[in-house]
PDB file of C-alpha atoms and ligand atoms in Angstrom:
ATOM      1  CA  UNK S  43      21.098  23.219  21.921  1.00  0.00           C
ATOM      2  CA  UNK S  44      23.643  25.188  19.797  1.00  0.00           C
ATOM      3  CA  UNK S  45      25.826  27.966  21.083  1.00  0.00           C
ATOM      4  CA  UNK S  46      25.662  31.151  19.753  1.00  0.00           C
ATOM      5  CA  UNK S  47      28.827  33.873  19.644  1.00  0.00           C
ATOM      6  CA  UNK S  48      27.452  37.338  19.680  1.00  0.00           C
ATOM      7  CA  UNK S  49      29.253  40.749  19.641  1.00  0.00           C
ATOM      8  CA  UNK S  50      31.157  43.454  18.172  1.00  0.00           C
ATOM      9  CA  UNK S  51      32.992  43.396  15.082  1.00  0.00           C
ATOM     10  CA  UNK S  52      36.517  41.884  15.639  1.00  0.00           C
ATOM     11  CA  UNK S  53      35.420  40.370  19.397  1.00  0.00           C
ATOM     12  CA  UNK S  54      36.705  37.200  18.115  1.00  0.00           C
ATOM     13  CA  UNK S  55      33.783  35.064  17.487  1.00  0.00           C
ATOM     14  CA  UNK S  56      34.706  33.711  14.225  1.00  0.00           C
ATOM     15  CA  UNK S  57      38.141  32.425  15.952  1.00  0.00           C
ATOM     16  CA  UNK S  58      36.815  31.867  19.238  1.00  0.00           C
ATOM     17  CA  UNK S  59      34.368  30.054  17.800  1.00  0.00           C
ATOM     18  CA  UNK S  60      36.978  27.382  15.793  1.00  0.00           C
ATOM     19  CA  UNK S  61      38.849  27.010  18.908  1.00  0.00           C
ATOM     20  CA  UNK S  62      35.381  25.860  21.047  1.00  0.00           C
ATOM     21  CA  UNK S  63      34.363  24.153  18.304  1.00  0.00           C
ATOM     22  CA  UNK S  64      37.391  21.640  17.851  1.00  0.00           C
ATOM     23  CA  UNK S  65      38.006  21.473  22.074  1.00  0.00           C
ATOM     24  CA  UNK S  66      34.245  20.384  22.501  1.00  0.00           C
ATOM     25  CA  UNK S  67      33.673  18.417  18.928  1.00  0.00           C
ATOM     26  CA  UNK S  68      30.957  20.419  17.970  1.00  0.00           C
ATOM     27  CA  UNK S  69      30.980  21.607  14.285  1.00  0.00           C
ATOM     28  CA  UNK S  70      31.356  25.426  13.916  1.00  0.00           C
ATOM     29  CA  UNK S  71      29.227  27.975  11.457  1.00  0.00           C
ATOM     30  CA  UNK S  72      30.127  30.950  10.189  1.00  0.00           C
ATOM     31  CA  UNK S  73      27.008  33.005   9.501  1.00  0.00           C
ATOM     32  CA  UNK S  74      28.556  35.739   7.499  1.00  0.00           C
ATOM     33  CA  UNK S  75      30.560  32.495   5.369  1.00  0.00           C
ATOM     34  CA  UNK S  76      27.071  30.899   4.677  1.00  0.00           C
ATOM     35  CA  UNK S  77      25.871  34.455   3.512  1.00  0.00           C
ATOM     36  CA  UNK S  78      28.505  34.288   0.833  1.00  0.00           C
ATOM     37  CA  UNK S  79      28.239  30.738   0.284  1.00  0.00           C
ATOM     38  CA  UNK S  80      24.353  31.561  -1.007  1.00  0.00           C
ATOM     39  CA  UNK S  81      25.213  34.723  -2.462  1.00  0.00           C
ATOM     40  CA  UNK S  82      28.142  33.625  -4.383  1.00  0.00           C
ATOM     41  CA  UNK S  83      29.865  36.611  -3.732  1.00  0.00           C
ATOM     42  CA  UNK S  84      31.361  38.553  -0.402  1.00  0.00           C
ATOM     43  CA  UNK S  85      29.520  40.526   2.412  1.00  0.00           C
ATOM     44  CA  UNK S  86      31.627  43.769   1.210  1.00  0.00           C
ATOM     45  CA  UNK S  87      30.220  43.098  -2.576  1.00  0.00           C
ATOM     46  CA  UNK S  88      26.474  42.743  -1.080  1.00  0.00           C
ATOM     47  CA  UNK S  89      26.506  45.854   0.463  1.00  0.00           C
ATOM     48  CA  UNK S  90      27.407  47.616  -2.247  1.00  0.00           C
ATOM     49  CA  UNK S  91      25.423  46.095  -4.929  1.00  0.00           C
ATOM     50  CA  UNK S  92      22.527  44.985  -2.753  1.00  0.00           C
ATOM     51  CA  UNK S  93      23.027  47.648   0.590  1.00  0.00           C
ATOM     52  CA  UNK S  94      22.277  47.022   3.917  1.00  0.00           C
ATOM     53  CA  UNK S  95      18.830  45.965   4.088  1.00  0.00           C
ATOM     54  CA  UNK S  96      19.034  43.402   1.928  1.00  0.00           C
ATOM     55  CA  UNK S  97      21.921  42.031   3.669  1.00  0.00           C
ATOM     56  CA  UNK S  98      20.273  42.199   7.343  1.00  0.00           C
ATOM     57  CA  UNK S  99      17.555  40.210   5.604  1.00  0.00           C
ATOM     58  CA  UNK S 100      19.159  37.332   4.307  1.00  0.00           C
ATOM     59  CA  UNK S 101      21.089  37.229   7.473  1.00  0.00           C
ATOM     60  CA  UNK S 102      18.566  36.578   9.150  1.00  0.00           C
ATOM     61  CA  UNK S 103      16.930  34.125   7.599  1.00  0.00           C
ATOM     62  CA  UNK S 104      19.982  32.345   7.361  1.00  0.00           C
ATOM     63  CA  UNK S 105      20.579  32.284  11.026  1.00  0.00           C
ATOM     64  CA  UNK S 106      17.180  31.011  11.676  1.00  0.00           C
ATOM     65  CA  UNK S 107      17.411  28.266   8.854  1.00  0.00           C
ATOM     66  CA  UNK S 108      20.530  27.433  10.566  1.00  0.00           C
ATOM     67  CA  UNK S 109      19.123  27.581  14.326  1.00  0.00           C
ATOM     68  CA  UNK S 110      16.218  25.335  13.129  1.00  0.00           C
ATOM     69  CA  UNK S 111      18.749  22.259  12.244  1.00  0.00           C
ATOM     70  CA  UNK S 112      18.858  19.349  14.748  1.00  0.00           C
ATOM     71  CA  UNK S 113      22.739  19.109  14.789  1.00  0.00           C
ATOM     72  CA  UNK S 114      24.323  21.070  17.696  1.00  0.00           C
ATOM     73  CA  UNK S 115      26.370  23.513  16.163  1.00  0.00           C
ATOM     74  CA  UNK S 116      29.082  26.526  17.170  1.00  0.00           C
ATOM     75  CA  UNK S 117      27.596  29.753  15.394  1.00  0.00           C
ATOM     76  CA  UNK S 118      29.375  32.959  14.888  1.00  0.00           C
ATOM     77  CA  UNK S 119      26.935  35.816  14.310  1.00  0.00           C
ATOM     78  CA  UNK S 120      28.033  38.812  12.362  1.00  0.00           C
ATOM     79  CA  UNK S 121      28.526  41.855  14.842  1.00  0.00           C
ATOM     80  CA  UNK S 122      24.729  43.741  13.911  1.00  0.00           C
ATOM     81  CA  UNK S 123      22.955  40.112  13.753  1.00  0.00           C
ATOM     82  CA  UNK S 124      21.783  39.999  17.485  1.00  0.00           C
ATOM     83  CA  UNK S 125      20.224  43.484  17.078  1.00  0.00           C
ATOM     84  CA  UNK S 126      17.499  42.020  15.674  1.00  0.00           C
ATOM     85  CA  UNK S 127      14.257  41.031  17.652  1.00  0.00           C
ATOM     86  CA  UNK S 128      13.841  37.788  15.590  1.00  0.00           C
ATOM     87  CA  UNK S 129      17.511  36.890  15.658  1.00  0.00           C
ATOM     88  CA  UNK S 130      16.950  37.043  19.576  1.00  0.00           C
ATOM     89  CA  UNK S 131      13.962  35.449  19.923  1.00  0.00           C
ATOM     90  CA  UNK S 132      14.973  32.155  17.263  1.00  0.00           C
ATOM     91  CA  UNK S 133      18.612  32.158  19.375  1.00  0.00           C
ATOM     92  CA  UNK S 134      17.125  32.272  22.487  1.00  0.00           C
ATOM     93  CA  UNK S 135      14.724  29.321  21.514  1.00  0.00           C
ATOM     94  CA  UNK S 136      17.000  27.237  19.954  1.00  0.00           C
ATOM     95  CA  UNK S 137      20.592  27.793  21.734  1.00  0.00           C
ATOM     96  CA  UNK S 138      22.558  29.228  24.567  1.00  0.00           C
ATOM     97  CA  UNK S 139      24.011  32.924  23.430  1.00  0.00           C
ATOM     98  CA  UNK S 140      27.543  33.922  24.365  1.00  0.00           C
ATOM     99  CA  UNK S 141      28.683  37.598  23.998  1.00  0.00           C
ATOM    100  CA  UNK S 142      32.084  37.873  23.897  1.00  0.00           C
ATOM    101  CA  UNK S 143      32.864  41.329  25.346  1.00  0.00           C
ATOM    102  CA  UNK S 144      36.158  42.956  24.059  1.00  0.00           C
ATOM    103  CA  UNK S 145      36.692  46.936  25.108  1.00  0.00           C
ATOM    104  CA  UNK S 146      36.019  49.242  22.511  1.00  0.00           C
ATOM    105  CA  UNK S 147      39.906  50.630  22.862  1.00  0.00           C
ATOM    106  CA  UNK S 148      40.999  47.113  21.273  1.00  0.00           C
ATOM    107  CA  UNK S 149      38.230  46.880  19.164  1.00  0.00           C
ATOM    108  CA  UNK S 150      39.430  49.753  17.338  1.00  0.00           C
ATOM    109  CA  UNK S 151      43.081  48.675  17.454  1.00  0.00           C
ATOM    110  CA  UNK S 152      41.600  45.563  15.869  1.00  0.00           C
ATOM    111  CA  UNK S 153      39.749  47.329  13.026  1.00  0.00           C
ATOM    112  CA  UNK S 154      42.375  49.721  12.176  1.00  0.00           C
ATOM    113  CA  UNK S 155      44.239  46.429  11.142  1.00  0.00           C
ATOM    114  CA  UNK S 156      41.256  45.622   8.754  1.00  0.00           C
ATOM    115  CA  UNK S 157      39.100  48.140   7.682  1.00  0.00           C
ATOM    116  CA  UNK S 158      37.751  45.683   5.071  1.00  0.00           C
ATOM    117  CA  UNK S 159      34.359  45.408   6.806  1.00  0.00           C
ATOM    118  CA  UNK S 160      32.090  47.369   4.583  1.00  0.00           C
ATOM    119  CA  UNK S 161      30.209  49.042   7.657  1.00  0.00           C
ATOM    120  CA  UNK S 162      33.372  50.557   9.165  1.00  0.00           C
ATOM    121  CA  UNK S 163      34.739  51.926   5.949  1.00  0.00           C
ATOM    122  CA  UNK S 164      36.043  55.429   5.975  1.00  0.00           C
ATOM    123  CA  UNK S 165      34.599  55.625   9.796  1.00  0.00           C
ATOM    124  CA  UNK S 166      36.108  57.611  12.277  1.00  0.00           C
ATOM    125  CA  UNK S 167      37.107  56.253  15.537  1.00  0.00           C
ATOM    126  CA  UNK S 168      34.355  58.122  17.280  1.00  0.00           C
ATOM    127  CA  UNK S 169      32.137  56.944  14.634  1.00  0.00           C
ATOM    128  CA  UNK S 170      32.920  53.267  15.773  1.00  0.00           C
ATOM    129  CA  UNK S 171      32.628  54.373  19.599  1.00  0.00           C
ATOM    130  CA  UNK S 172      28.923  55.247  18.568  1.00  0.00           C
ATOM    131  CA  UNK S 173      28.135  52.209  16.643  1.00  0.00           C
ATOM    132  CA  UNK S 174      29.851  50.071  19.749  1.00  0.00           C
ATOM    133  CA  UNK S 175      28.135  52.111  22.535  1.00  0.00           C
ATOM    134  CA  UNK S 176      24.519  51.727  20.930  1.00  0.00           C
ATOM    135  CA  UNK S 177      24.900  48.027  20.636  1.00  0.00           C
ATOM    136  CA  UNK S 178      25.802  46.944  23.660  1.00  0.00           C
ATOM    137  CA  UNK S 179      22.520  46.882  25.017  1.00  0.00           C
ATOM    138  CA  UNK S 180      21.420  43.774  22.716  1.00  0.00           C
ATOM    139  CA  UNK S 181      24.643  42.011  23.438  1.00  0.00           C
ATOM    140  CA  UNK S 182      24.472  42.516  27.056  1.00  0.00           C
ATOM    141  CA  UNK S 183      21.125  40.165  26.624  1.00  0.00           C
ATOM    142  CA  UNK S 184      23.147  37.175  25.583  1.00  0.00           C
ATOM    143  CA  UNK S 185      22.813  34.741  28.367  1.00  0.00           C
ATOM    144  CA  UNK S 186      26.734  34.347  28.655  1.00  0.00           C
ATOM    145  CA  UNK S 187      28.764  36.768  29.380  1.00  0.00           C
ATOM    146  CA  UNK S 188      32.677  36.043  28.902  1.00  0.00           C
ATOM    147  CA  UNK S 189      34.761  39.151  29.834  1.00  0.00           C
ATOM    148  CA  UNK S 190      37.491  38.736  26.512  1.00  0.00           C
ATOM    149  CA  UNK S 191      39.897  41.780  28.217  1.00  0.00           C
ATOM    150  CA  UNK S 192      43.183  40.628  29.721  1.00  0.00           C
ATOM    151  CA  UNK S 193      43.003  37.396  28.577  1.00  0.00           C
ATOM    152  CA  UNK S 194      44.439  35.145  25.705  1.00  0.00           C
ATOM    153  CA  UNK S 195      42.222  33.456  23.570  1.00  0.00           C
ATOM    154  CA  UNK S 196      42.777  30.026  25.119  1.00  0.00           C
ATOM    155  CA  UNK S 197      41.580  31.258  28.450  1.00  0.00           C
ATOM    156  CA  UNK S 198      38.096  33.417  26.869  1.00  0.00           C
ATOM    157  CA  UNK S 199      37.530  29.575  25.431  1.00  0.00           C
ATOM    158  CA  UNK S 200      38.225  27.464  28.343  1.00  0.00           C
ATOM    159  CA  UNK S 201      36.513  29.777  30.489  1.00  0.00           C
ATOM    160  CA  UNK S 202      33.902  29.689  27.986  1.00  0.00           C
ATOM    161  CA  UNK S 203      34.071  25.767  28.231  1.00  0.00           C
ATOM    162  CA  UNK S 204      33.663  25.963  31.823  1.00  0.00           C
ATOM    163  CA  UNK S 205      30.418  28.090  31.824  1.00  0.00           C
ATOM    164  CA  UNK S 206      28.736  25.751  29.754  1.00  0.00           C
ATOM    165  CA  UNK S 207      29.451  23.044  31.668  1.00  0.00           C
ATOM    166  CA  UNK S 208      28.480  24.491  34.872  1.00  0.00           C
ATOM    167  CA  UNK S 209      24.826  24.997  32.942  1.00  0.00           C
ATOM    168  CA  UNK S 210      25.108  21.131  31.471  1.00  0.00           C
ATOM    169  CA  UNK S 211      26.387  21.623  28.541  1.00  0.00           C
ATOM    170  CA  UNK S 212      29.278  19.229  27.313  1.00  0.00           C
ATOM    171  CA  UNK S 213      31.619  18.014  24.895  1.00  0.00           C
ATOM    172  CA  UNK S 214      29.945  16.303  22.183  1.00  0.00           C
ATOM    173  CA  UNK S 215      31.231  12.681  21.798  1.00  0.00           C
TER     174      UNK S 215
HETATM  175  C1  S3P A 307      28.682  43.474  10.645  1.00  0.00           C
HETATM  176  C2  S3P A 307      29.667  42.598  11.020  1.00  0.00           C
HETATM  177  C3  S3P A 307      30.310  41.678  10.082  1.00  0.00           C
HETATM  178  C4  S3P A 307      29.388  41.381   8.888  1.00  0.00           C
HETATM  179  C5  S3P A 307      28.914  42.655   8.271  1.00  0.00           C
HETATM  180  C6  S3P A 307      28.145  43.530   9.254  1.00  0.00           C
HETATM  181  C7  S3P A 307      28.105  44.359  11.689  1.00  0.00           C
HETATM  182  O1  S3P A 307      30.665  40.470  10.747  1.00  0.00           O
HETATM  183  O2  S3P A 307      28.298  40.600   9.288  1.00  0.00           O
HETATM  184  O3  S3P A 307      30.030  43.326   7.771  1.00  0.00           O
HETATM  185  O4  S3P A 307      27.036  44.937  11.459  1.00  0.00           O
HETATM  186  O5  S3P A 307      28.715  44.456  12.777  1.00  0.00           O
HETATM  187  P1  S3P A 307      31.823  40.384  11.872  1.00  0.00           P
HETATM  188  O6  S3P A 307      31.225  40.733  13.199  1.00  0.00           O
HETATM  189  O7  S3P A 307      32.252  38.971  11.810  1.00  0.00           O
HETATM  190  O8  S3P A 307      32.886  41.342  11.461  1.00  0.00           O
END
């Protein structure tokens, strides 16, 4: 059973994700690293050359190559992954989801830091808003919810760690 880090861009999944990967020794996967890995080139560079389409394809048929292997694993989704019926269906087959749910007032704090994400480039604010507000529906259908606000990253993970546990999921040994 792998666990699966869904949610908005800049939620933290790809750190979160390195933190709950070391405390439970469980190896950690960064979807949108493999996506460069196999493209030989970055996820700003494929949307230009190749746009959006193409990306959302090979995303997800990298996340369901990678949901398909044996080894539990810590995966960190890209932000639009989950919004896709297959990406839900193969994650909800083959792992427990987690969204980890950040308000949109420090998402954009976050973003404004690093506008380097080719889907938020030259966005507004209340173009972000829109993008955040139309996909919380799919996260919302993660089977975890771990409420990110007010809270260091240490204590999203542990109570993260303590979730899992309380649905039998442990520490690999
Ligand atoms: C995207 C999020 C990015 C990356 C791509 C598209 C999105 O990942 O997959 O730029 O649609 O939200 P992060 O969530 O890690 O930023």
């Amino acid at each position: 059973m792998h666990i699966v880090l869904v949610g908005m861009m800049a939620s933290g999944k790809s750190s979160m994700g390195k933190v709950l990967s070391k405390s439970m020794n469980i190896p950690f996967l960064d979807i949108d690293k493999e996506i460069e890995f196999h493209e030989k080139s970055s996820i700003k560079s494929i949307f230009e050359n190749d746009g959006e389409k193409y990306f959302r394809k090979l995303e997800r048929k990298i996340i369901i190559e990678n949901l398909e292997k044996k080894k539990t694993t810590v995966i960190a989704l890209g932000g639009g992954a989950f919004l896709n019926a297959a990406v839900r269906k193969k994650v909800n087959e083959k792992s427990v989801s987690v969204w980890l749910d950040v308000n949109m007032a420090t998402i954009i704090r976050r973003l404004k830091k690093n506008r380097n994400r080719p889907l938020i480039e030259n966005k507004s604010d209340e173009d972000i808003k829109k993008i955040y507000e139309k996909r919380l529906k799919y996260y919302e259908m993660a089977k975890i919810h771990i409420d990110c606000n007010k809270k260091t990253k240490i204590e999203c993970v542990e109570e993260l760690i303590s979730q899992l546990k309380s649905i039998g999921i442990n520490e690999s040994n």
